[in-house]
């Protein structure tokens, strides 16, 4: 059994000039009940372990695998979802394009985006470009027997990507997209509507695509499109008011003549794959 030893404690005497401090005038704030919300990376990690019944080691391994997957995606080594772009059939005349005549080429067709055109977003353009580069990079044809135009077509690919990833250049190209030349030249006429079996239905059927094409040039959104014969008076007046005051961003600088760029300059922004 342990022995207990009592030691006398004698504090030193207070100094002669010592005086107690005056009490502060501030009062203590009343107690307040506060709810602590569980947040932060540590709590999220705890929740993930609890939900998936993971140990600390298993959770750390899962995080490492996820980080590696993200790095692979950023480096272009793995694309789980290619968004269904860049796989259009390549016609012979497309593959024989001259990069020096880049202003005459259909940049969307070159990247396999003909079905989307001005509706293609930045990610779809990026993925389509990556696919085309992997398929037509000149290094893949090095030492191949026979003549190949892949080197020239690769430069066309790079030029198409340069145009479509630059907002101003893309806007200029979209303004004069050759794909729509035939459509713009074939606008329905009043005679076509009048000769139709049901002129009211024919008017909306024939002219709806026209307004939809032109809507892409509008600075203001949303753009009211041609509706139906049964639309309300308010909707009809709103439609006419918008289109009578249509504010377009369309321009025609792309058609200006200039010195053709050398084919080697088309790959100035080439990405190494």
mmCIF file of C-alpha atoms in Angstrom:
data_model
loop_
_atom_site.group_PDB
_atom_site.id
_atom_site.type_symbol
_atom_site.label_atom_id
_atom_site.label_comp_id
_atom_site.label_asym_id
_atom_site.label_seq_id
_atom_site.Cartn_x
_atom_site.Cartn_y
_atom_site.Cartn_z
ATOM 1 C CA UNK A 1 0.000 0.000 0.000
ATOM 2 C CA UNK A 2 1.371 3.434 -0.936
ATOM 3 C CA UNK A 3 2.403 5.803 1.818
ATOM 4 C CA UNK A 4 0.918 9.294 1.851
ATOM 5 C CA UNK A 5 3.273 12.118 2.701
ATOM 6 C CA UNK A 6 1.902 15.573 3.467
ATOM 7 C CA UNK A 7 4.135 18.490 2.478
ATOM 8 C CA UNK A 8 3.506 21.935 3.959
ATOM 9 C CA UNK A 9 2.953 24.586 1.264
ATOM 10 C CA UNK A 10 3.624 28.151 2.262
ATOM 11 C CA UNK A 11 2.992 30.741 -0.498
ATOM 12 C CA UNK A 12 5.205 33.809 -0.384
ATOM 13 C CA UNK A 13 3.671 36.940 1.155
ATOM 14 C CA UNK A 14 2.156 39.530 -1.157
ATOM 15 C CA UNK A 15 4.195 42.637 -1.918
ATOM 16 C CA UNK A 16 3.430 45.600 0.300
ATOM 17 C CA UNK A 17 2.370 47.774 -2.670
ATOM 18 C CA UNK A 18 0.039 45.156 -4.128
ATOM 19 C CA UNK A 19 -3.565 46.159 -4.657
ATOM 20 C CA UNK A 20 -6.366 44.136 -6.246
ATOM 21 C CA UNK A 21 -7.343 45.170 -9.766
ATOM 22 C CA UNK A 22 -10.648 46.993 -10.057
ATOM 23 C CA UNK A 23 -13.486 44.956 -11.484
ATOM 24 C CA UNK A 24 -14.096 45.515 -15.220
ATOM 25 C CA UNK A 25 -17.289 47.251 -16.217
ATOM 26 C CA UNK A 26 -17.933 44.777 -19.076
ATOM 27 C CA UNK A 27 -20.453 42.120 -18.329
ATOM 28 C CA UNK A 28 -20.143 38.549 -19.433
ATOM 29 C CA UNK A 29 -22.254 37.703 -22.480
ATOM 30 C CA UNK A 30 -25.075 35.299 -21.798
ATOM 31 C CA UNK A 31 -24.634 31.723 -22.864
ATOM 32 C CA UNK A 32 -25.971 30.918 -26.348
ATOM 33 C CA UNK A 33 -26.736 27.485 -27.727
ATOM 34 C CA UNK A 34 -25.155 27.037 -31.167
ATOM 35 C CA UNK A 35 -25.501 24.124 -33.566
ATOM 36 C CA UNK A 36 -22.186 22.866 -34.923
ATOM 37 C CA UNK A 37 -22.559 21.805 -38.544
ATOM 38 C CA UNK A 38 -20.301 18.904 -39.581
ATOM 39 C CA UNK A 39 -18.348 20.137 -42.590
ATOM 40 C CA UNK A 40 -14.864 19.990 -44.061
ATOM 41 C CA UNK A 41 -12.734 17.368 -45.823
ATOM 42 C CA UNK A 42 -12.189 15.337 -42.669
ATOM 43 C CA UNK A 43 -15.929 14.972 -42.074
ATOM 44 C CA UNK A 44 -16.591 14.147 -45.763
ATOM 45 C CA UNK A 45 -13.904 11.463 -45.624
ATOM 46 C CA UNK A 46 -15.556 10.052 -42.489
ATOM 47 C CA UNK A 47 -18.947 9.947 -44.234
ATOM 48 C CA UNK A 48 -17.474 8.191 -47.284
ATOM 49 C CA UNK A 49 -15.824 5.572 -45.083
ATOM 50 C CA UNK A 50 -19.055 5.028 -43.154
ATOM 51 C CA UNK A 51 -21.300 4.766 -46.225
ATOM 52 C CA UNK A 52 -19.001 2.416 -48.152
ATOM 53 C CA UNK A 53 -17.800 0.560 -45.052
ATOM 54 C CA UNK A 54 -14.155 1.284 -45.816
ATOM 55 C CA UNK A 55 -11.147 1.198 -43.545
ATOM 56 C CA UNK A 56 -8.720 4.111 -43.519
ATOM 57 C CA UNK A 57 -6.326 2.136 -45.754
ATOM 58 C CA UNK A 58 -9.075 1.220 -48.243
ATOM 59 C CA UNK A 59 -10.301 4.806 -48.387
ATOM 60 C CA UNK A 60 -6.793 6.143 -49.027
ATOM 61 C CA UNK A 61 -6.348 3.612 -51.837
ATOM 62 C CA UNK A 62 -9.649 4.689 -53.381
ATOM 63 C CA UNK A 63 -8.552 8.349 -53.287
ATOM 64 C CA UNK A 64 -5.254 7.509 -54.996
ATOM 65 C CA UNK A 65 -7.051 5.634 -57.782
ATOM 66 C CA UNK A 66 -9.488 8.529 -58.295
ATOM 67 C CA UNK A 67 -6.649 11.071 -58.447
ATOM 68 C CA UNK A 68 -4.833 8.920 -61.014
ATOM 69 C CA UNK A 69 -7.983 8.685 -63.123
ATOM 70 C CA UNK A 70 -8.348 12.466 -63.085
ATOM 71 C CA UNK A 71 -4.701 12.920 -64.126
ATOM 72 C CA UNK A 72 -5.176 10.469 -66.996
ATOM 73 C CA UNK A 73 -8.222 12.381 -68.195
ATOM 74 C CA UNK A 74 -6.381 15.706 -68.090
ATOM 75 C CA UNK A 75 -3.443 14.250 -70.008
ATOM 76 C CA UNK A 76 -5.728 12.772 -72.643
ATOM 77 C CA UNK A 77 -4.721 9.167 -71.911
ATOM 78 C CA UNK A 78 -8.298 8.131 -71.217
ATOM 79 C CA UNK A 79 -11.632 9.466 -72.386
ATOM 80 C CA UNK A 80 -14.559 7.569 -70.921
ATOM 81 C CA UNK A 81 -17.158 9.588 -72.836
ATOM 82 C CA UNK A 82 -16.186 10.834 -76.300
ATOM 83 C CA UNK A 83 -19.581 12.583 -76.668
ATOM 84 C CA UNK A 84 -20.058 10.859 -80.023
ATOM 85 C CA UNK A 85 -17.954 13.348 -82.004
ATOM 86 C CA UNK A 86 -15.042 13.128 -84.409
ATOM 87 C CA UNK A 87 -16.080 9.846 -86.014
ATOM 88 C CA UNK A 88 -17.810 11.059 -89.178
ATOM 89 C CA UNK A 89 -16.848 9.357 -92.420
ATOM 90 C CA UNK A 90 -13.999 11.163 -94.198
ATOM 91 C CA UNK A 91 -14.686 11.616 -97.899
ATOM 92 C CA UNK A 92 -11.791 11.483 -100.370
ATOM 93 C CA UNK A 93 -12.127 15.152 -101.290
ATOM 94 C CA UNK A 94 -11.904 16.059 -97.605
ATOM 95 C CA UNK A 95 -8.648 14.162 -97.154
ATOM 96 C CA UNK A 96 -7.177 15.862 -100.242
ATOM 97 C CA UNK A 97 -7.681 19.420 -98.973
ATOM 98 C CA UNK A 98 -4.861 21.888 -99.518
ATOM 99 C CA UNK A 99 -3.872 23.561 -96.213
ATOM 100 C CA UNK A 100 -2.877 26.700 -98.129
ATOM 101 C CA UNK A 101 -6.534 27.065 -99.114
ATOM 102 C CA UNK A 102 -7.722 26.865 -95.520
ATOM 103 C CA UNK A 103 -10.332 29.587 -95.981
ATOM 104 C CA UNK A 104 -12.198 27.372 -98.435
ATOM 105 C CA UNK A 105 -12.331 24.350 -96.145
ATOM 106 C CA UNK A 106 -15.257 23.351 -93.967
ATOM 107 C CA UNK A 107 -13.668 23.402 -90.516
ATOM 108 C CA UNK A 108 -16.549 21.482 -88.935
ATOM 109 C CA UNK A 109 -16.299 18.718 -91.530
ATOM 110 C CA UNK A 110 -12.520 18.496 -91.038
ATOM 111 C CA UNK A 111 -13.000 17.795 -87.320
ATOM 112 C CA UNK A 112 -15.986 15.504 -87.855
ATOM 113 C CA UNK A 113 -18.504 17.966 -86.438
ATOM 114 C CA UNK A 114 -20.720 18.446 -89.497
ATOM 115 C CA UNK A 115 -23.809 17.240 -87.641
ATOM 116 C CA UNK A 116 -23.347 19.858 -84.907
ATOM 117 C CA UNK A 117 -21.702 22.843 -86.590
ATOM 118 C CA UNK A 118 -22.368 26.082 -84.640
ATOM 119 C CA UNK A 119 -24.030 24.025 -81.880
ATOM 120 C CA UNK A 120 -20.757 22.228 -81.035
ATOM 121 C CA UNK A 121 -19.451 23.204 -77.611
ATOM 122 C CA UNK A 122 -15.831 23.634 -76.505
ATOM 123 C CA UNK A 123 -15.521 20.118 -75.064
ATOM 124 C CA UNK A 124 -16.881 18.482 -78.209
ATOM 125 C CA UNK A 125 -14.380 20.441 -80.331
ATOM 126 C CA UNK A 126 -11.532 19.450 -78.037
ATOM 127 C CA UNK A 127 -12.401 15.742 -78.165
ATOM 128 C CA UNK A 128 -12.968 15.758 -81.934
ATOM 129 C CA UNK A 129 -9.618 17.483 -82.476
ATOM 130 C CA UNK A 130 -7.847 14.958 -80.251
ATOM 131 C CA UNK A 131 -9.325 12.053 -82.206
ATOM 132 C CA UNK A 132 -8.304 13.532 -85.544
ATOM 133 C CA UNK A 133 -4.758 14.233 -84.383
ATOM 134 C CA UNK A 134 -4.333 10.706 -83.043
ATOM 135 C CA UNK A 135 -5.590 9.322 -86.357
ATOM 136 C CA UNK A 136 -3.729 11.575 -88.796
ATOM 137 C CA UNK A 137 -0.539 12.615 -87.033
ATOM 138 C CA UNK A 138 2.325 12.457 -89.584
ATOM 139 C CA UNK A 139 4.466 10.391 -87.199
ATOM 140 C CA UNK A 140 2.016 7.513 -87.610
ATOM 141 C CA UNK A 141 2.708 7.500 -91.369
ATOM 142 C CA UNK A 142 6.474 7.829 -91.080
ATOM 143 C CA UNK A 143 8.136 5.219 -93.273
ATOM 144 C CA UNK A 144 4.862 4.122 -94.829
ATOM 145 C CA UNK A 145 4.989 2.882 -98.417
ATOM 146 C CA UNK A 146 3.194 5.006 -101.001
ATOM 147 C CA UNK A 147 2.115 8.612 -101.220
ATOM 148 C CA UNK A 148 -0.069 9.979 -98.441
ATOM 149 C CA UNK A 149 -1.759 13.328 -97.955
ATOM 150 C CA UNK A 150 -2.015 12.866 -94.193
ATOM 151 C CA UNK A 151 0.668 15.490 -93.586
ATOM 152 C CA UNK A 152 -1.364 18.099 -95.482
ATOM 153 C CA UNK A 153 -4.649 16.995 -93.915
ATOM 154 C CA UNK A 154 -3.080 17.148 -90.465
ATOM 155 C CA UNK A 155 -2.301 20.803 -91.101
ATOM 156 C CA UNK A 156 -5.924 21.331 -92.096
ATOM 157 C CA UNK A 157 -6.956 19.719 -88.814
ATOM 158 C CA UNK A 158 -4.763 22.094 -86.855
ATOM 159 C CA UNK A 159 -6.113 25.090 -88.762
ATOM 160 C CA UNK A 160 -9.705 23.999 -88.143
ATOM 161 C CA UNK A 161 -8.982 23.679 -84.444
ATOM 162 C CA UNK A 162 -7.317 27.091 -84.418
ATOM 163 C CA UNK A 163 -10.395 28.701 -85.955
ATOM 164 C CA UNK A 164 -13.047 26.886 -83.929
ATOM 165 C CA UNK A 165 -11.338 27.366 -80.548
ATOM 166 C CA UNK A 166 -10.855 31.101 -81.056
ATOM 167 C CA UNK A 167 -14.149 32.895 -80.251
ATOM 168 C CA UNK A 168 -13.693 35.745 -82.751
ATOM 169 C CA UNK A 169 -12.379 33.533 -85.579
ATOM 170 C CA UNK A 170 -15.180 31.058 -85.038
ATOM 171 C CA UNK A 171 -17.760 33.851 -85.067
ATOM 172 C CA UNK A 172 -16.369 35.060 -88.400
ATOM 173 C CA UNK A 173 -16.480 31.552 -89.884
ATOM 174 C CA UNK A 174 -19.981 30.860 -88.560
ATOM 175 C CA UNK A 175 -21.125 34.088 -90.216
ATOM 176 C CA UNK A 176 -20.307 32.686 -93.649
ATOM 177 C CA UNK A 177 -20.482 28.933 -93.007
ATOM 178 C CA UNK A 178 -20.618 27.476 -96.552
ATOM 179 C CA UNK A 179 -22.874 24.658 -95.369
ATOM 180 C CA UNK A 180 -25.795 27.105 -95.184
ATOM 181 C CA UNK A 181 -25.226 28.773 -98.572
ATOM 182 C CA UNK A 182 -27.759 26.570 -100.349
ATOM 183 C CA UNK A 183 -30.308 27.018 -97.586
ATOM 184 C CA UNK A 184 -29.988 30.806 -97.644
ATOM 185 C CA UNK A 185 -30.368 30.840 -101.411
ATOM 186 C CA UNK A 186 -33.484 28.703 -101.224
ATOM 187 C CA UNK A 187 -35.781 30.829 -99.061
ATOM 188 C CA UNK A 188 -39.488 29.909 -99.433
ATOM 189 C CA UNK A 189 -41.587 32.231 -101.551
ATOM 190 C CA UNK A 190 -45.104 33.593 -101.186
ATOM 191 C CA UNK A 191 -46.115 31.568 -104.244
ATOM 192 C CA UNK A 192 -45.096 28.314 -102.527
ATOM 193 C CA UNK A 193 -47.241 29.152 -99.530
ATOM 194 C CA UNK A 194 -50.212 30.228 -101.645
ATOM 195 C CA UNK A 195 -50.140 27.054 -103.743
ATOM 196 C CA UNK A 196 -50.030 24.772 -100.709
ATOM 197 C CA UNK A 197 -53.113 22.724 -99.823
ATOM 198 C CA UNK A 198 -53.157 24.350 -96.381
ATOM 199 C CA UNK A 199 -51.410 27.760 -96.681
ATOM 200 C CA UNK A 200 -51.505 28.438 -92.935
ATOM 201 C CA UNK A 201 -49.767 25.179 -92.061
ATOM 202 C CA UNK A 202 -47.363 25.529 -95.001
ATOM 203 C CA UNK A 203 -46.255 29.005 -93.917
ATOM 204 C CA UNK A 204 -45.100 27.817 -90.510
ATOM 205 C CA UNK A 205 -43.579 24.612 -91.881
ATOM 206 C CA UNK A 206 -41.589 26.388 -94.599
ATOM 207 C CA UNK A 207 -40.421 29.451 -92.681
ATOM 208 C CA UNK A 208 -39.739 27.954 -89.224
ATOM 209 C CA UNK A 209 -36.305 26.556 -90.285
ATOM 210 C CA UNK A 210 -35.385 29.958 -91.773
ATOM 211 C CA UNK A 211 -35.920 31.774 -88.487
ATOM 212 C CA UNK A 212 -34.150 29.005 -86.574
ATOM 213 C CA UNK A 213 -31.028 29.382 -88.755
ATOM 214 C CA UNK A 214 -31.002 33.165 -88.471
ATOM 215 C CA UNK A 215 -31.572 33.038 -84.709
ATOM 216 C CA UNK A 216 -27.983 31.912 -84.157
ATOM 217 C CA UNK A 217 -26.763 35.392 -85.143
ATOM 218 C CA UNK A 218 -28.746 37.193 -82.456
ATOM 219 C CA UNK A 219 -26.937 39.190 -79.784
ATOM 220 C CA UNK A 220 -29.972 38.872 -77.533
ATOM 221 C CA UNK A 221 -31.262 35.640 -76.043
ATOM 222 C CA UNK A 222 -33.603 33.875 -75.826
ATOM 223 C CA UNK A 223 -34.757 34.259 -79.420
ATOM 224 C CA UNK A 224 -38.484 33.765 -80.093
ATOM 225 C CA UNK A 225 -38.927 31.324 -82.979
ATOM 226 C CA UNK A 226 -41.819 31.031 -85.382
ATOM 227 C CA UNK A 227 -44.612 29.372 -83.460
ATOM 228 C CA UNK A 228 -47.964 28.069 -84.605
ATOM 229 C CA UNK A 229 -51.077 29.440 -86.270
ATOM 230 C CA UNK A 230 -52.952 29.153 -82.980
ATOM 231 C CA UNK A 231 -50.472 31.274 -80.967
ATOM 232 C CA UNK A 232 -51.877 34.075 -78.820
ATOM 233 C CA UNK A 233 -51.852 37.706 -79.973
ATOM 234 C CA UNK A 234 -49.361 38.569 -77.228
ATOM 235 C CA UNK A 235 -46.914 35.900 -78.432
ATOM 236 C CA UNK A 236 -47.261 36.966 -82.055
ATOM 237 C CA UNK A 237 -46.656 40.633 -81.231
ATOM 238 C CA UNK A 238 -43.593 39.674 -79.155
ATOM 239 C CA UNK A 239 -42.228 37.674 -82.090
ATOM 240 C CA UNK A 240 -42.618 40.545 -84.566
ATOM 241 C CA UNK A 241 -41.262 43.112 -82.122
ATOM 242 C CA UNK A 242 -38.096 41.038 -81.591
ATOM 243 C CA UNK A 243 -37.429 40.360 -85.265
ATOM 244 C CA UNK A 244 -38.223 43.907 -86.434
ATOM 245 C CA UNK A 245 -35.480 45.050 -84.049
ATOM 246 C CA UNK A 246 -33.161 42.106 -84.647
ATOM 247 C CA UNK A 247 -29.618 42.838 -83.406
ATOM 248 C CA UNK A 248 -27.161 40.620 -85.309
ATOM 249 C CA UNK A 249 -23.491 39.917 -84.591
ATOM 250 C CA UNK A 250 -22.957 38.497 -88.075
ATOM 251 C CA UNK A 251 -19.982 39.903 -90.005
ATOM 252 C CA UNK A 252 -18.153 39.126 -93.227
ATOM 253 C CA UNK A 253 -14.458 39.706 -92.461
ATOM 254 C CA UNK A 254 -13.798 36.047 -93.116
ATOM 255 C CA UNK A 255 -14.363 36.614 -96.833
ATOM 256 C CA UNK A 256 -11.727 39.342 -97.047
ATOM 257 C CA UNK A 257 -8.850 38.474 -99.355
ATOM 258 C CA UNK A 258 -5.458 38.045 -97.767
ATOM 259 C CA UNK A 259 -2.199 36.277 -98.447
ATOM 260 C CA UNK A 260 -2.604 32.544 -97.971
ATOM 261 C CA UNK A 261 -0.827 31.274 -94.926
ATOM 262 C CA UNK A 262 2.103 28.958 -95.571
ATOM 263 C CA UNK A 263 1.246 25.358 -94.861
ATOM 264 C CA UNK A 264 3.902 25.155 -92.173
ATOM 265 C CA UNK A 265 2.256 27.988 -90.255
ATOM 266 C CA UNK A 266 -0.943 25.962 -89.969
ATOM 267 C CA UNK A 267 0.656 23.776 -87.333
ATOM 268 C CA UNK A 268 2.094 26.533 -85.183
ATOM 269 C CA UNK A 269 -0.299 25.552 -82.415
ATOM 270 C CA UNK A 270 -0.031 21.808 -82.891
ATOM 271 C CA UNK A 271 -0.357 19.722 -79.783
ATOM 272 C CA UNK A 272 2.146 16.968 -79.167
ATOM 273 C CA UNK A 273 0.499 13.591 -78.768
#
